[in-house]
GROMACS .gro file of C-alpha atoms in nm:
model
  485
    1MET     CA    1   0.000   0.000   0.000
    2THR     CA    2   0.143   0.337  -0.099
    3ASP     CA    3   0.176   0.634   0.132
    4GLN     CA    4  -0.098   0.808  -0.064
    5ASN     CA    5  -0.337   0.516  -0.004
    6ARG     CA    6  -0.249   0.512   0.367
    7ARG     CA    7  -0.328   0.882   0.395
    8THR     CA    8  -0.661   0.858   0.210
    9GLY     CA    9  -0.769   0.520   0.346
   10ALA     CA   10  -0.813   0.383  -0.007
   11VAL     CA   11  -0.762   0.012  -0.061
   12ASP     CA   12  -0.597  -0.067  -0.398
   13GLY     CA   13  -0.761   0.241  -0.543
   14LEU     CA   14  -1.114   0.098  -0.509
   15ASP     CA   15  -1.219   0.380  -0.279
   16GLY     CA   16  -1.081   0.646  -0.509
   17PRO     CA   17  -1.299   0.903  -0.687
   18LEU     CA   18  -1.513   0.763  -0.971
   19ASP     CA   19  -1.461   0.923  -1.311
   20VAL     CA   20  -1.809   1.009  -1.439
   21SER     CA   21  -1.708   1.277  -1.686
   22PRO     CA   22  -1.915   1.301  -2.007
   23ALA     CA   23  -1.613   1.194  -2.213
   24ARG     CA   24  -1.570   0.885  -1.999
   25ILE     CA   25  -1.939   0.796  -2.027
   26LEU     CA   26  -1.940   0.845  -2.405
   27HIS     CA   27  -1.628   0.632  -2.435
   28GLY     CA   28  -1.797   0.354  -2.239
   29ILE     CA   29  -2.111   0.371  -2.453
   30ASN     CA   30  -1.904   0.364  -2.771
   31ALA     CA   31  -1.703   0.066  -2.645
   32LEU     CA   32  -2.028  -0.119  -2.568
   33LEU     CA   33  -2.178  -0.043  -2.909
   34TYR     CA   34  -1.884  -0.175  -3.111
   35ASN     CA   35  -1.845  -0.478  -2.885
   36LYS     CA   36  -1.900  -0.788  -3.100
   37ALA     CA   37  -2.091  -0.976  -2.829
   38PHE     CA   38  -2.332  -0.684  -2.783
   39GLY     CA   39  -2.385  -0.663  -3.158
   40LEU     CA   40  -2.456  -1.037  -3.174
   41VAL     CA   41  -2.715  -1.004  -2.896
   42LEU     CA   42  -2.887  -0.723  -3.087
   43ILE     CA   43  -2.892  -0.930  -3.406
   44LEU     CA   44  -3.045  -1.224  -3.217
   45LEU     CA   45  -3.305  -0.996  -3.057
   46THR     CA   46  -3.393  -0.851  -3.397
   47GLY     CA   47  -3.434  -1.202  -3.535
   48LEU     CA   48  -3.647  -1.308  -3.236
   49LEU     CA   49  -3.880  -1.007  -3.258
   50SER     CA   50  -3.909  -1.051  -3.635
   51PHE     CA   51  -3.996  -1.419  -3.584
   52ILE     CA   52  -4.265  -1.324  -3.332
   53GLY     CA   53  -4.398  -1.064  -3.576
   54VAL     CA   54  -4.423  -1.326  -3.849
   55LEU     CA   55  -4.569  -1.589  -3.615
   56LEU     CA   56  -4.839  -1.370  -3.459
   57PRO     CA   57  -5.118  -1.209  -3.664
   58GLN     CA   58  -5.053  -0.842  -3.732
   59LYS     CA   59  -5.320  -0.573  -3.733
   60PRO     CA   60  -5.426  -0.474  -4.084
   61PRO     CA   61  -5.358  -0.111  -4.178
   62GLY     CA   62  -5.621   0.125  -4.041
   63VAL     CA   63  -5.751  -0.113  -3.773
   64ALA     CA   64  -5.556   0.054  -3.491
   65ASP     CA   65  -5.722   0.390  -3.573
   66ASP     CA   66  -6.075   0.246  -3.556
   67PRO     CA   67  -6.172   0.129  -3.203
   68GLU     CA   68  -6.464  -0.076  -3.330
   69ARG     CA   69  -6.264  -0.255  -3.598
   70GLN     CA   70  -5.981  -0.306  -3.351
   71ALA     CA   71  -6.213  -0.463  -3.092
   72ALA     CA   72  -6.363  -0.692  -3.356
   73TRP     CA   73  -6.018  -0.790  -3.481
   74LEU     CA   74  -5.893  -0.867  -3.129
   75ASP     CA   75  -6.197  -1.089  -3.076
   76THR     CA   76  -6.097  -1.298  -3.376
   77VAL     CA   77  -5.737  -1.317  -3.253
   78ARG     CA   78  -5.851  -1.419  -2.905
   79GLU     CA   79  -5.977  -1.747  -3.049
   80THR     CA   80  -5.616  -1.837  -3.128
   81VAL     CA   81  -5.407  -1.657  -2.866
   82GLY     CA   82  -5.653  -1.681  -2.578
   83GLY     CA   83  -5.601  -1.485  -2.257
   84TRP     CA   84  -5.265  -1.351  -2.373
   85THR     CA   85  -5.440  -1.126  -2.626
   86PRO     CA   86  -5.456  -0.806  -2.411
   87VAL     CA   87  -5.099  -0.857  -2.286
   88LEU     CA   88  -4.956  -0.906  -2.635
   89ASP     CA   89  -5.161  -0.612  -2.762
   90ALA     CA   90  -5.027  -0.388  -2.484
   91LEU     CA   91  -4.670  -0.493  -2.568
   92GLY     CA   92  -4.730  -0.404  -2.932
   93PHE     CA   93  -4.672  -0.757  -3.060
   94PHE     CA   94  -4.972  -0.729  -3.296
   95THR     CA   95  -4.804  -0.427  -3.457
   96MET     CA   96  -4.454  -0.566  -3.409
   97PHE     CA   97  -4.271  -0.385  -3.686
   98SER     CA   98  -4.384  -0.045  -3.563
   99SER     CA   99  -4.383  -0.129  -3.190
  100VAL     CA  100  -4.162   0.047  -2.934
  101PRO     CA  101  -3.954  -0.265  -2.845
  102PHE     CA  102  -3.879  -0.338  -3.210
  103LEU     CA  103  -3.787   0.024  -3.287
  104ILE     CA  104  -3.561   0.040  -2.979
  105VAL     CA  105  -3.375  -0.277  -3.079
  106MET     CA  106  -3.344  -0.156  -3.437
  107GLY     CA  107  -3.216   0.179  -3.316
  108LEU     CA  108  -2.953   0.012  -3.097
  109LEU     CA  109  -2.854  -0.217  -3.383
  110ALA     CA  110  -2.814   0.083  -3.613
  111ALA     CA  111  -2.604   0.260  -3.348
  112SER     CA  112  -2.393  -0.054  -3.307
  113ILE     CA  113  -2.334  -0.077  -3.682
  114ILE     CA  114  -2.235   0.291  -3.694
  115ALA     CA  115  -1.997   0.247  -3.400
  116CYS     CA  116  -1.836  -0.063  -3.554
  117THR     CA  117  -1.798   0.115  -3.887
  118ALA     CA  118  -1.650   0.425  -3.725
  119HIS     CA  119  -1.409   0.202  -3.532
  120ARG     CA  120  -1.300   0.017  -3.847
  121VAL     CA  121  -1.272   0.304  -4.095
  122PRO     CA  122  -0.944   0.444  -3.949
  123ILE     CA  123  -0.795   0.094  -3.972
  124LEU     CA  124  -0.900   0.062  -4.335
  125TRP     CA  125  -0.769   0.411  -4.407
  126LYS     CA  126  -0.431   0.333  -4.254
  127ALA     CA  127  -0.408   0.005  -4.447
  128ALA     CA  128  -0.487   0.183  -4.774
  129ARG     CA  129  -0.278   0.497  -4.726
  130HIS     CA  130   0.008   0.365  -4.512
  131PRO     CA  131   0.033  -0.010  -4.570
  132HIS     CA  132   0.257  -0.238  -4.369
  133THR     CA  133   0.550  -0.264  -4.609
  134ARG     CA  134   0.810  -0.447  -4.401
  135VAL     CA  135   0.789  -0.814  -4.309
  136LYS     CA  136   1.030  -1.051  -4.138
  137ASP     CA  137   1.248  -1.285  -4.336
  138ARG     CA  138   1.057  -1.586  -4.204
  139PHE     CA  139   0.741  -1.460  -4.375
  140PHE     CA  140   0.888  -1.560  -4.712
  141ASP     CA  141   0.924  -1.918  -4.584
  142VAL     CA  142   0.578  -1.967  -4.428
  143ALA     CA  143   0.336  -1.750  -4.628
  144GLY     CA  144   0.047  -1.928  -4.795
  145LEU     CA  145   0.154  -1.808  -5.140
  146ARG     CA  146   0.530  -1.789  -5.189
  147THR     CA  147   0.789  -1.831  -5.461
  148ARG     CA  148   1.157  -1.762  -5.524
  149PHE     CA  149   1.385  -1.755  -5.826
  150PRO     CA  150   1.741  -1.641  -5.902
  151SER     CA  151   1.842  -1.343  -6.111
  152ARG     CA  152   2.167  -1.281  -6.286
  153GLU     CA  153   2.116  -0.906  -6.257
  154GLY     CA  154   2.211  -0.698  -5.961
  155VAL     CA  155   1.974  -0.618  -5.677
  156ASP     CA  156   1.890  -0.267  -5.801
  157GLU     CA  157   1.830  -0.375  -6.161
  158THR     CA  158   1.616  -0.669  -6.053
  159ILE     CA  159   1.395  -0.468  -5.819
  160GLN     CA  160   1.338  -0.208  -6.091
  161VAL     CA  161   1.225  -0.477  -6.336
  162VAL     CA  162   0.978  -0.613  -6.076
  163ILE     CA  163   0.839  -0.266  -5.999
  164ALA     CA  164   0.803  -0.170  -6.366
  165ASP     CA  165   0.614  -0.490  -6.451
  166ALA     CA  166   0.386  -0.462  -6.148
  167ARG     CA  167   0.293  -0.103  -6.227
  168ARG     CA  168   0.220  -0.190  -6.589
  169HIS     CA  169  -0.035  -0.441  -6.460
  170GLY     CA  170  -0.217  -0.205  -6.226
  171MET     CA  171  -0.035  -0.263  -5.900
  172ARG     CA  172   0.084  -0.003  -5.655
  173ALA     CA  173   0.450  -0.028  -5.556
  174VAL     CA  174   0.586   0.103  -5.225
  175VAL     CA  175   0.965   0.064  -5.195
  176ASP     CA  176   1.122  -0.023  -4.859
  177ASP     CA  177   1.501   0.023  -4.848
  178ARG     CA  178   1.552  -0.060  -4.482
  179GLY     CA  179   1.726  -0.387  -4.571
  180PRO     CA  180   1.830  -0.656  -4.590
  181GLY     CA  181   1.857  -0.615  -4.963
  182ARG     CA  182   1.580  -0.416  -5.126
  183SER     CA  183   1.209  -0.473  -5.069
  184VAL     CA  184   0.891  -0.355  -5.235
  185TYR     CA  185   0.530  -0.389  -5.128
  186LEU     CA  186   0.287  -0.446  -5.417
  187ASP     CA  187  -0.090  -0.433  -5.401
  188ARG     CA  188  -0.401  -0.350  -5.600
  189ASN     CA  189  -0.760  -0.270  -5.506
  190ALA     CA  190  -0.629  -0.103  -5.192
  191TRP     CA  191  -0.953   0.090  -5.139
  192MET     CA  192  -1.187  -0.204  -5.197
  193PRO     CA  193  -1.192  -0.313  -4.829
  194PHE     CA  194  -1.399   0.001  -4.772
  195GLY     CA  195  -1.678  -0.203  -4.931
  196THR     CA  196  -1.743  -0.351  -4.587
  197ALA     CA  197  -1.799  -0.002  -4.449
  198VAL     CA  198  -2.026   0.083  -4.743
  199ALA     CA  199  -2.229  -0.235  -4.681
  200HIS     CA  200  -2.261  -0.153  -4.311
  201VAL     CA  201  -2.378   0.198  -4.392
  202ALA     CA  202  -2.626   0.043  -4.636
  203PHE     CA  203  -2.791  -0.155  -4.357
  204VAL     CA  204  -2.835   0.162  -4.153
  205VAL     CA  205  -2.981   0.347  -4.453
  206ILE     CA  206  -3.226   0.061  -4.519
  207MET     CA  207  -3.336   0.059  -4.156
  208ALA     CA  208  -3.376   0.437  -4.166
  209GLY     CA  209  -3.595   0.402  -4.474
  210PHE     CA  210  -3.822   0.152  -4.300
  211VAL     CA  211  -3.847   0.375  -3.993
  212VAL     CA  212  -3.935   0.678  -4.207
  213SER     CA  213  -4.207   0.477  -4.383
  214THR     CA  214  -4.342   0.345  -4.054
  215LEU     CA  215  -4.355   0.681  -3.879
  216THR     CA  216  -4.454   0.914  -4.162
  217GLY     CA  217  -4.618   0.691  -4.424
  218PHE     CA  218  -4.949   0.508  -4.431
  219ARG     CA  219  -5.120   0.220  -4.607
  220ASP     CA  220  -5.495   0.166  -4.635
  221ASP     CA  221  -5.583  -0.170  -4.791
  222GLN     CA  222  -5.959  -0.111  -4.781
  223PHE     CA  223  -6.020   0.233  -4.926
  224THR     CA  224  -6.357   0.199  -5.098
  225LEU     CA  225  -6.517   0.442  -5.342
  226THR     CA  226  -6.879   0.415  -5.448
  227VAL     CA  227  -6.906   0.528  -5.810
  228GLY     CA  228  -7.019   0.891  -5.826
  229HIS     CA  229  -6.965   0.962  -5.456
  230PRO     CA  230  -6.646   1.153  -5.358
  231ARG     CA  231  -6.461   1.059  -5.042
  232GLU     CA  232  -6.182   1.224  -4.845
  233VAL     CA  233  -5.858   1.031  -4.850
  234GLY     CA  234  -5.761   1.137  -4.499
  235HIS     CA  235  -5.431   1.030  -4.340
  236GLY     CA  236  -5.320   1.391  -4.312
  237THR     CA  237  -5.386   1.476  -4.676
  238THR     CA  238  -5.637   1.724  -4.818
  239LEU     CA  239  -5.717   1.504  -5.116
  240VAL     CA  240  -6.067   1.399  -5.220
  241ALA     CA  241  -6.102   1.093  -5.446
  242GLU     CA  242  -6.393   1.007  -5.673
  243ALA     CA  243  -6.456   0.712  -5.901
  244ARG     CA  244  -6.647   0.859  -6.193
  245GLU     CA  245  -6.696   0.522  -6.360
  246PHE     CA  246  -6.612   0.156  -6.310
  247ARG     CA  247  -6.596  -0.115  -6.576
  248ASP     CA  248  -6.536  -0.487  -6.538
  249THR     CA  249  -6.500  -0.746  -6.815
  250TYR     CA  250  -6.479  -1.125  -6.795
  251TYR     CA  251  -6.349  -1.423  -6.988
  252ASP     CA  252  -6.587  -1.682  -7.131
  253ASN     CA  253  -6.537  -1.901  -6.824
  254GLY     CA  254  -6.648  -1.619  -6.594
  255ALA     CA  255  -6.305  -1.526  -6.459
  256PRO     CA  256  -6.233  -1.152  -6.432
  257LYS     CA  257  -6.046  -1.024  -6.736
  258ASP     CA  258  -6.007  -0.658  -6.652
  259TYR     CA  259  -6.150  -0.404  -6.415
  260VAL     CA  260  -6.075  -0.037  -6.432
  261ALA     CA  261  -6.181   0.269  -6.235
  262ASP     CA  262  -6.192   0.618  -6.383
  263LEU     CA  263  -6.040   0.796  -6.084
  264VAL     CA  264  -6.011   1.170  -6.025
  265LEU     CA  265  -5.829   1.343  -5.739
  266ARG     CA  266  -5.914   1.690  -5.616
  267ASP     CA  267  -5.743   1.919  -5.372
  268GLY     CA  268  -6.009   2.169  -5.279
  269ASP     CA  269  -6.179   2.276  -5.602
  270ARG     CA  270  -5.878   2.190  -5.815
  271VAL     CA  271  -5.836   1.862  -6.005
  272VAL     CA  272  -5.480   1.750  -5.936
  273ALA     CA  273  -5.479   1.408  -6.105
  274GLU     CA  274  -5.702   1.177  -6.305
  275GLN     CA  275  -5.641   0.840  -6.460
  276GLU     CA  276  -5.795   0.506  -6.545
  277VAL     CA  277  -5.661   0.287  -6.264
  278ARG     CA  278  -5.596  -0.082  -6.322
  279ILE     CA  279  -5.418  -0.350  -6.120
  280ASN     CA  280  -5.076  -0.266  -6.262
  281SER     CA  281  -5.144   0.098  -6.346
  282PRO     CA  282  -5.174   0.292  -6.020
  283LEU     CA  283  -5.241   0.663  -5.997
  284GLY     CA  284  -4.986   0.866  -5.807
  285HIS     CA  285  -4.989   1.222  -5.676
  286ASP     CA  286  -4.752   1.390  -5.433
  287GLY     CA  287  -4.625   1.055  -5.307
  288VAL     CA  288  -4.974   0.906  -5.254
  289MET     CA  289  -5.042   0.598  -5.469
  290PHE     CA  290  -5.383   0.450  -5.555
  291HIS     CA  291  -5.381   0.082  -5.659
  292GLN     CA  292  -5.688  -0.099  -5.792
  293ALA     CA  293  -5.752  -0.401  -5.567
  294TYR     CA  294  -6.111  -0.529  -5.569
  295PHE     CA  295  -6.470  -0.427  -5.643
  296GLY     CA  296  -6.829  -0.506  -5.553
  297VAL     CA  297  -7.176  -0.365  -5.492
  298ALA     CA  298  -7.259  -0.077  -5.258
  299ALA     CA  299  -7.593   0.037  -5.120
  300VAL     CA  300  -7.642   0.410  -5.172
  301MET     CA  301  -7.805   0.535  -4.852
  302GLN     CA  302  -7.953   0.865  -4.739
  303VAL     CA  303  -7.993   0.913  -4.366
  304SER     CA  304  -8.140   1.214  -4.184
  305ASP     CA  305  -8.174   1.277  -3.812
  306ALA     CA  306  -8.482   1.384  -3.615
  307SER     CA  307  -8.439   1.748  -3.724
  308GLY     CA  308  -8.431   1.651  -4.090
  309THR     CA  309  -8.058   1.719  -4.128
  310VAL     CA  310  -7.893   1.476  -4.369
  311VAL     CA  311  -7.614   1.298  -4.181
  312LEU     CA  312  -7.525   1.048  -4.454
  313ASP     CA  313  -7.563   1.066  -4.828
  314GLY     CA  314  -7.338   0.817  -4.998
  315GLY     CA  315  -7.257   0.456  -5.063
  316VAL     CA  316  -7.204   0.185  -4.805
  317PRO     CA  317  -6.991  -0.083  -4.977
  318LEU     CA  318  -7.112  -0.433  -4.899
  319GLU     CA  319  -6.755  -0.559  -4.887
  320TRP     CA  320  -6.784  -0.817  -4.610
  321SER     CA  321  -6.943  -1.161  -4.612
  322THR     CA  322  -7.094  -1.364  -4.330
  323GLN     CA  323  -6.934  -1.698  -4.246
  324ASP     CA  324  -7.210  -1.892  -4.424
  325LYS     CA  325  -7.167  -1.671  -4.735
  326MET     CA  326  -7.542  -1.600  -4.736
  327PHE     CA  327  -7.516  -1.224  -4.679
  328THR     CA  328  -7.287  -0.936  -4.766
  329TYR     CA  329  -7.268  -0.630  -4.547
  330GLY     CA  330  -7.096  -0.301  -4.480
  331HIS     CA  331  -7.098  -0.055  -4.195
  332VAL     CA  332  -7.052   0.315  -4.137
  333PRO     CA  333  -7.060   0.529  -3.820
  334LEU     CA  334  -7.327   0.798  -3.786
  335SER     CA  335  -7.279   1.139  -3.628
  336ASP     CA  336  -7.433   1.037  -3.293
  337GLY     CA  337  -7.194   0.745  -3.247
  338THR     CA  338  -7.440   0.486  -3.371
  339VAL     CA  339  -7.300   0.235  -3.619
  340LEU     CA  340  -7.516   0.155  -3.920
  341TYR     CA  341  -7.488  -0.192  -4.072
  342VAL     CA  342  -7.636  -0.241  -4.419
  343ILE     CA  343  -7.700  -0.605  -4.513
  344GLY     CA  344  -7.783  -0.751  -4.853
  345ALA     CA  345  -7.833  -1.100  -4.992
  346ALA     CA  346  -7.518  -1.247  -5.144
  347SER     CA  347  -7.519  -1.293  -5.521
  348GLY     CA  348  -7.710  -1.606  -5.623
  349ARG     CA  349  -7.846  -1.672  -5.272
  350THR     CA  350  -8.218  -1.730  -5.214
  351GLY     CA  351  -8.428  -1.775  -4.905
  352THR     CA  352  -8.243  -1.503  -4.717
  353GLY     CA  353  -8.549  -1.297  -4.633
  354ILE     CA  354  -8.409  -1.007  -4.832
  355ALA     CA  355  -8.572  -0.973  -5.173
  356PRO     CA  356  -8.419  -0.804  -5.476
  357GLY     CA  357  -8.449  -0.427  -5.433
  358GLN     CA  358  -8.428  -0.455  -5.055
  359VAL     CA  359  -8.161  -0.422  -4.787
  360LYS     CA  360  -8.172  -0.479  -4.417
  361ILE     CA  361  -8.028  -0.229  -4.172
  362GLU     CA  362  -7.919  -0.279  -3.812
  363LEU     CA  363  -7.814  -0.010  -3.565
  364TYR     CA  364  -7.556  -0.077  -3.295
  365GLN     CA  365  -7.455   0.143  -3.004
  366GLY     CA  366  -7.093   0.143  -2.892
  367GLU     CA  367  -6.946  -0.205  -2.852
  368GLN     CA  368  -7.280  -0.378  -2.805
  369THR     CA  369  -7.323  -0.699  -3.004
  370THR     CA  370  -7.703  -0.681  -3.011
  371PRO     CA  371  -7.868  -0.428  -3.245
  372ILE     CA  372  -8.075  -0.155  -3.082
  373ALA     CA  373  -8.298  -0.139  -3.391
  374SER     CA  374  -8.334  -0.307  -3.729
  375SER     CA  375  -8.559  -0.283  -4.033
  376LEU     CA  376  -8.604  -0.406  -4.389
  377LEU     CA  377  -8.588  -0.124  -4.643
  378ASP     CA  378  -8.743  -0.113  -4.988
  379MET     CA  379  -8.561   0.082  -5.257
  380GLY     CA  380  -8.674   0.445  -5.268
  381VAL     CA  381  -8.896   0.424  -4.958
  382ALA     CA  382  -8.804   0.643  -4.660
  383THR     CA  383  -8.834   0.446  -4.336
  384LYS     CA  384  -8.805   0.583  -3.983
  385VAL     CA  385  -8.596   0.364  -3.754
  386GLY     CA  386  -8.524   0.499  -3.409
  387GLN     CA  387  -8.422   0.866  -3.427
  388HIS     CA  388  -8.325   0.851  -3.795
  389THR     CA  389  -8.496   0.823  -4.130
  390PHE     CA  390  -8.332   0.584  -4.378
  391THR     CA  391  -8.373   0.568  -4.753
  392PHE     CA  392  -8.222   0.295  -4.967
  393VAL     CA  393  -8.166   0.496  -5.285
  394ARG     CA  394  -8.020   0.231  -5.518
  395GLU     CA  395  -7.743  -0.020  -5.573
  396GLN     CA  396  -7.417   0.106  -5.723
  397GLN     CA  397  -7.078  -0.044  -5.797
  398PHE     CA  398  -6.784   0.036  -5.573
  399THR     CA  399  -6.413  -0.004  -5.625
  400GLY     CA  400  -6.175  -0.105  -5.348
  401MET     CA  401  -5.826   0.039  -5.356
  402ILE     CA  402  -5.499   0.021  -5.173
  403VAL     CA  403  -5.392   0.374  -5.087
  404ARG     CA  404  -5.041   0.420  -4.960
  405ARG     CA  405  -4.769   0.675  -4.908
  406ASP     CA  406  -4.421   0.534  -4.862
  407PRO     CA  407  -4.173   0.821  -4.819
  408GLY     CA  408  -3.903   0.582  -4.706
  409ALA     CA  409  -3.899   0.384  -5.032
  410PRO     CA  410  -3.635   0.604  -5.205
  411ILE     CA  411  -3.417   0.578  -4.895
  412VAL     CA  412  -3.450   0.198  -4.897
  413TRP     CA  413  -3.353   0.187  -5.266
  414VAL     CA  414  -3.045   0.398  -5.193
  415GLY     CA  415  -2.959   0.154  -4.915
  416PHE     CA  416  -2.998  -0.148  -5.143
  417THR     CA  417  -2.779   0.021  -5.404
  418LEU     CA  418  -2.509   0.084  -5.144
  419LEU     CA  419  -2.539  -0.277  -5.029
  420VAL     CA  420  -2.486  -0.407  -5.382
  421VAL     CA  421  -2.192  -0.171  -5.438
  422GLY     CA  422  -2.031  -0.261  -5.105
  423THR     CA  423  -2.079  -0.633  -5.161
  424CYS     CA  424  -1.931  -0.616  -5.511
  425MET     CA  425  -1.633  -0.414  -5.385
  426THR     CA  426  -1.562  -0.676  -5.120
  427MET     CA  427  -1.634  -0.994  -5.316
  428PHE     CA  428  -1.515  -0.917  -5.669
  429PHE     CA  429  -1.233  -0.667  -5.614
  430ARG     CA  430  -1.036  -0.816  -5.329
  431HIS     CA  431  -0.739  -0.635  -5.185
  432GLN     CA  432  -0.442  -0.831  -5.318
  433ARG     CA  433  -0.100  -0.789  -5.155
  434LEU     CA  434   0.246  -0.914  -5.245
  435TRP     CA  435   0.576  -0.857  -5.065
  436VAL     CA  436   0.895  -0.882  -5.272
  437ARG     CA  437   1.250  -0.895  -5.139
  438VAL     CA  438   1.564  -0.901  -5.354
  439THR     CA  439   1.891  -0.994  -5.182
  440GLU     CA  440   2.242  -1.108  -5.266
  441ASP     CA  441   2.344  -1.465  -5.187
  442GLU     CA  442   2.635  -1.696  -5.271
  443GLN     CA  443   2.491  -1.777  -5.615
  444GLY     CA  444   2.400  -1.422  -5.714
  445THR     CA  445   2.073  -1.237  -5.672
  446LEU     CA  446   1.770  -1.405  -5.512
  447VAL     CA  447   1.413  -1.282  -5.567
  448ARG     CA  448   1.154  -1.386  -5.308
  449MET     CA  449   0.782  -1.313  -5.328
  450ALA     CA  450   0.515  -1.395  -5.069
  451SER     CA  451   0.150  -1.322  -4.996
  452PRO     CA  452  -0.100  -1.449  -4.738
  453ASP     CA  453  -0.374  -1.457  -5.007
  454ARG     CA  454  -0.330  -1.819  -5.115
  455ARG     CA  455  -0.704  -1.895  -5.133
  456ASP     CA  456  -0.748  -1.640  -5.413
  457SER     CA  457  -0.695  -1.854  -5.722
  458GLY     CA  458  -0.709  -1.553  -5.952
  459PHE     CA  459  -0.432  -1.380  -5.762
  460THR     CA  460  -0.229  -1.701  -5.760
  461ARG     CA  461  -0.242  -1.706  -6.140
  462PHE     CA  462  -0.150  -1.338  -6.147
  463VAL     CA  463   0.160  -1.398  -5.932
  464THR     CA  464   0.257  -1.696  -6.147
  465ASP     CA  465   0.232  -1.480  -6.459
  466LEU     CA  466   0.427  -1.203  -6.285
  467VAL     CA  467   0.710  -1.441  -6.197
  468GLU     CA  468   0.718  -1.574  -6.553
  469ARG     CA  469   0.726  -1.227  -6.705
  470VAL     CA  470   0.991  -1.095  -6.467
  471SER     CA  471   1.216  -1.400  -6.493
  472THR     CA  472   1.185  -1.396  -6.872
  473ARG     CA  473   1.261  -1.025  -6.877
  474LEU     CA  474   1.568  -1.070  -6.661
  475ALA     CA  475   1.686  -1.361  -6.874
  476SER     CA  476   1.647  -1.160  -7.196
  477THR     CA  477   1.835  -0.871  -7.039
  478ASP     CA  478   2.121  -1.102  -6.952
  479GLU     CA  479   2.126  -1.247  -7.304
  480ARG     CA  480   2.142  -0.898  -7.454
  481LYS     CA  481   2.439  -0.815  -7.234
  482VAL     CA  482   2.621  -1.129  -7.346
  483THR     CA  483   2.548  -1.046  -7.712
  484ASP     CA  484   2.670  -0.688  -7.667
  485ASP     CA  485   2.992  -0.815  -7.518
   0.00000   0.00000   0.00000
């Protein structure tokens, strides 16, 4: 124990002051992030959460924003998951890829990749700009790829022939005159190891693209438009969409051949886009894409409250089917919180109690499963049910579309491009190194070449060709000298 420890009462420095400076803390965090074991744990956690997300049912787009649809969806999931349903829902496992745990793990993984890349870049830079040019003599006896041959020329002449040939074939030459003899370090593709850094950055860019899409984009797989009835797109946009016309054609066997919606988009009173939308011909405007997905029949309804104010004047798409396939139905909330269900007989079904030209309506309050009122409506006849008056105006076609905005897609494509570039740099343009030493021995001049890159068959052939060219060149030089003499 030192005198200082005796005076302060510290035991082996354990009772000394703890360094909690910001620099020390940041250094510790950085060391943790580029730790390989920590990175492996994050990769395993990402894989586990992704597996859970694939294994468990995920909420369809738009369900989380609609309490009624969410409650109905959770009821269907409860049949499979059981009592764990509320727990898994609270943890975000039914929206795994946008849940807080998943985003935290992905954020840590991105930070770990950045830290590892930042830690490795200076090493790559030093290897490219200031390579290790000097090796021990034993290296030329144990390297995976090695060769030696004599030269009748002097050391200086021989090394110059080697350097000139290497440079003619695209290699960099760095001379080392520290002895013994003369040495030169040869390499090519010195910057290609940076491909690993590019690939690592690519993963971060791809993850950033997915996060941007998750947090700022949207996707609605069930955006329905009744022909002739405009509807707000929502999702933070000011767009209003309208299907002016819908056409469907069929093959002789009854299979759908083509279906197309004449779609127009307005922003206020201004038409901003219009197009005939097919399956593979979406309409796009300001990053919002409209894809044709499905179609069916809607019931055009007019609903007024007790004061005579019209609270609904539009189509209710009958896009859902009962389990027995006897009925089709759709639903829409009314201004007082009541949910209106409109029910029709499925195509080709008889004995349903709903005749052609009729629909049945049911009114539900809140999350109740029993209707508070119901009635059978004839087309064109106003019928008072509860506090509202309902009129079934007519049947009309509707088109179902997938509406999405994916602002992260360009970022993801940039990431994939970087990934391809980085992978190609690493796999197809390997950093190839060769150490050459020329020394005098009892029999004249000895040329030794060695490289640790024995597994690279292409480089092995290159070195073989280099040796053949250099030895031939040296031999021809010697012959010319003899002839001159």
